[in-house]
Every structure is written in C-alpha cells, then in structure tokens.
C-alpha cells in the first residue's frame, strides 16, 4: 500500500534526498587511486552527520557501515574495507540518509582515474538506460513501461 504524503513530508523527503546527492558528489571528488573504501565511508558519515542527517544503512540489519562500496565486478552492497582503489577500477557508491524521519537513498558508479574505453562505454550506456527509465516514470504508466524503456 502506498500512503500519500503531505506537501511538508515531501519537502522533508526532498531534503533527505538532497543530502544524499550532496554526499555522493563530495565522495566522487575523493575517489582516486590509493584511497581505501573505508576512508570513503568515514567521509560519508562525517558529511551526513555534519549536516544534521543520520546514516540510513549503518545498523540496519546489523550493517556496519554508512556506505556500500562495490569495486569492479563485486556484487552490489560491498562493505567498505581497507581495500585500496586502483587506476582503472570503477566503484559503486550507494548510501542513504535520514532527515527528520524520512529517507533519501541513491547510488552512483565512479571511475577511478583513467579507465578502459569499454568501461567508459558501459557507464555511458547504463546511465542512458537509467534516464530512459526515468522518462517513463509518469502517472498512468506501469512498471513494465519503465522496464521496456530500459
């Protein structure tokens, strides 16, 4: 069941989502060869808390971190660790934040330094598919419309 939100609730949801987007932008600037994924996690938690948010993933079903960081072909929701990023890697950064009881959640895949042209093409095509799906997320459409567009 979907519970309709008030305008005030929608505005708080937007604040939570904006905090997540700003956190991901800050993390993207820190992704480089030599950085450990646990350092990105530490930065994410500091960023969220400094702006009045609470990390949404940390403690959820005993998840130990703020960020999910998946390197290369690692399955989604990788746990940040001492693993150091290398030139040519890609890293998926997934995080959530809670603001006034409402959640924001998003993910992005970031190249680490220079990456292979095939990897660049993969990132381009998947981003294009994302936006084609978003275009179909409109009143009256079904999930299958979004899936077909992707």
Coordinates of C-alpha atoms in Angstrom, one line a residue:
X1 CA 0.0 0.0 0.0
X2 CA 1.2 3.5 -0.8
X3 CA 0.5 6.2 1.8
X4 CA 0.2 9.6 0.2
X5 CA 2.5 12.2 1.7
X6 CA 1.7 15.8 2.6
X7 CA 3.5 18.7 1.0
X8 CA 5.5 19.2 4.2
X9 CA 6.5 15.5 4.2
X10 CA 7.5 15.7 0.5
X11 CA 9.7 18.6 1.3
X12 CA 11.5 16.7 4.1
X13 CA 11.9 13.7 1.7
X14 CA 13.5 16.1 -0.8
X15 CA 15.9 17.4 2.0
X16 CA 17.0 13.8 2.7
X17 CA 17.5 13.1 -1.0
X18 CA 19.4 16.3 -1.5
X19 CA 21.7 15.4 1.4
X20 CA 22.4 12.0 -0.2
X21 CA 23.1 13.7 -3.6
X22 CA 25.5 16.2 -2.0
X23 CA 27.2 13.4 -0.1
X24 CA 27.7 11.4 -3.3
X25 CA 29.1 14.5 -5.1
X26 CA 31.6 15.1 -2.2
X27 CA 32.6 11.4 -2.3
X28 CA 33.1 11.5 -6.1
X29 CA 35.7 14.2 -5.6
X30 CA 37.6 11.9 -3.2
X31 CA 37.7 8.8 -5.5
X32 CA 41.2 8.3 -6.8
X33 CA 43.9 5.6 -6.9
X34 CA 45.3 4.9 -3.4
X35 CA 42.1 5.7 -1.4
X36 CA 40.6 2.9 0.7
X37 CA 36.9 2.3 0.6
X38 CA 36.8 2.6 4.4
X39 CA 38.1 6.2 4.0
X40 CA 35.2 7.0 1.7
X41 CA 32.9 5.5 4.3
X42 CA 34.3 7.7 7.1
X43 CA 34.0 10.8 4.9
X44 CA 30.4 9.9 4.0
X45 CA 29.4 9.5 7.7
X46 CA 31.1 12.8 8.7
X47 CA 29.4 14.7 5.8
X48 CA 25.9 13.4 6.6
X49 CA 26.2 13.9 10.4
X50 CA 27.7 17.4 10.0
X51 CA 24.5 18.4 8.1
X52 CA 22.1 17.0 10.7
X53 CA 21.4 13.7 9.0
X54 CA 21.8 10.2 10.2
X55 CA 23.4 7.4 8.0
X56 CA 20.5 5.2 7.0
X57 CA 22.4 2.0 6.3
X58 CA 24.6 1.9 9.4
X59 CA 23.0 -0.5 11.9
X60 CA 20.2 -1.6 9.5
X61 CA 20.1 -5.4 9.9
X62 CA 23.5 -5.1 11.5
X63 CA 25.1 -3.5 8.5
X64 CA 28.3 -2.0 10.0
X65 CA 29.0 1.0 7.7
X66 CA 27.4 4.2 6.3
X67 CA 28.3 3.5 2.7
X68 CA 28.1 0.5 0.4
X69 CA 31.2 0.4 -1.9
X70 CA 31.4 -2.2 -4.6
X71 CA 34.6 -2.3 -6.7
X72 CA 34.6 -3.5 -10.3
X73 CA 32.6 -6.7 -10.6
X74 CA 31.9 -7.0 -6.9
X75 CA 28.2 -7.7 -6.2
X76 CA 26.2 -4.6 -5.0
X77 CA 26.3 -3.6 -1.3
X78 CA 30.0 -4.3 -0.8
X79 CA 31.2 -3.4 2.7
X80 CA 33.9 -0.7 2.8
X81 CA 37.2 -2.0 4.0
X82 CA 41.0 -1.4 3.8
X83 CA 40.7 -2.3 0.1
X84 CA 42.6 0.4 -1.9
X85 CA 41.2 1.7 -5.2
X86 CA 43.5 1.3 -8.2
X87 CA 43.8 3.2 -11.5
X88 CA 41.2 1.7 -13.9
X89 CA 38.8 0.5 -11.3
X90 CA 35.2 1.6 -11.0
X91 CA 33.5 1.8 -7.7
X92 CA 29.8 1.8 -7.0
X93 CA 28.9 4.1 -4.1
X94 CA 25.5 3.5 -2.5
X95 CA 24.2 5.4 0.5
X96 CA 21.2 6.6 2.4
X97 CA 20.5 9.3 4.9
X98 CA 17.6 10.0 7.3
X99 CA 16.4 13.6 7.8
X100 CA 13.6 14.2 10.3
X101 CA 12.4 10.6 9.9
X102 CA 12.4 10.4 6.1
X103 CA 14.9 8.6 4.0
X104 CA 16.9 9.5 0.9
X105 CA 18.8 6.8 -1.0
X106 CA 20.9 6.8 -4.1
X107 CA 23.9 5.3 -5.8
X108 CA 26.5 6.2 -8.4
X109 CA 29.3 4.4 -10.2
X110 CA 32.6 6.4 -10.3
X111 CA 35.7 5.7 -12.4
X112 CA 39.0 5.6 -10.6
X113 CA 41.5 7.6 -12.7
X114 CA 41.7 6.6 -16.3
X115 CA 39.5 3.6 -17.3
X116 CA 39.3 1.4 -20.3
X117 CA 37.2 2.6 -23.2
X118 CA 34.9 -0.4 -22.9
X119 CA 34.3 0.5 -19.3
X120 CA 33.6 4.1 -20.2
X121 CA 31.0 2.9 -22.8
X122 CA 29.4 0.6 -20.2
X123 CA 29.0 3.6 -17.8
X124 CA 27.6 5.8 -20.6
X125 CA 25.0 3.1 -21.8
X126 CA 23.8 2.3 -18.3
X127 CA 23.3 6.0 -17.5
X128 CA 21.4 6.4 -20.7
X129 CA 19.2 3.4 -19.8
X130 CA 18.6 5.0 -16.3
X131 CA 17.3 8.2 -17.9
X132 CA 15.1 6.4 -20.4
X133 CA 13.5 4.5 -17.5
X134 CA 13.0 7.7 -15.5
X135 CA 11.3 9.3 -18.5
X136 CA 8.7 6.6 -18.3
X137 CA 8.1 7.0 -14.5
X138 CA 4.9 9.0 -15.0
X139 CA 1.3 8.9 -13.9
X140 CA -0.6 6.1 -15.7
X141 CA 2.5 4.1 -16.7
X142 CA 3.2 0.7 -15.2
X143 CA 6.5 -0.8 -14.1
X144 CA 6.6 -2.7 -17.3
X145 CA 6.7 0.6 -19.2
X146 CA 9.8 1.6 -17.3
X147 CA 11.4 -1.9 -17.8
X148 CA 10.7 -1.8 -21.5
X149 CA 12.3 1.6 -21.9
X150 CA 15.4 0.4 -20.1

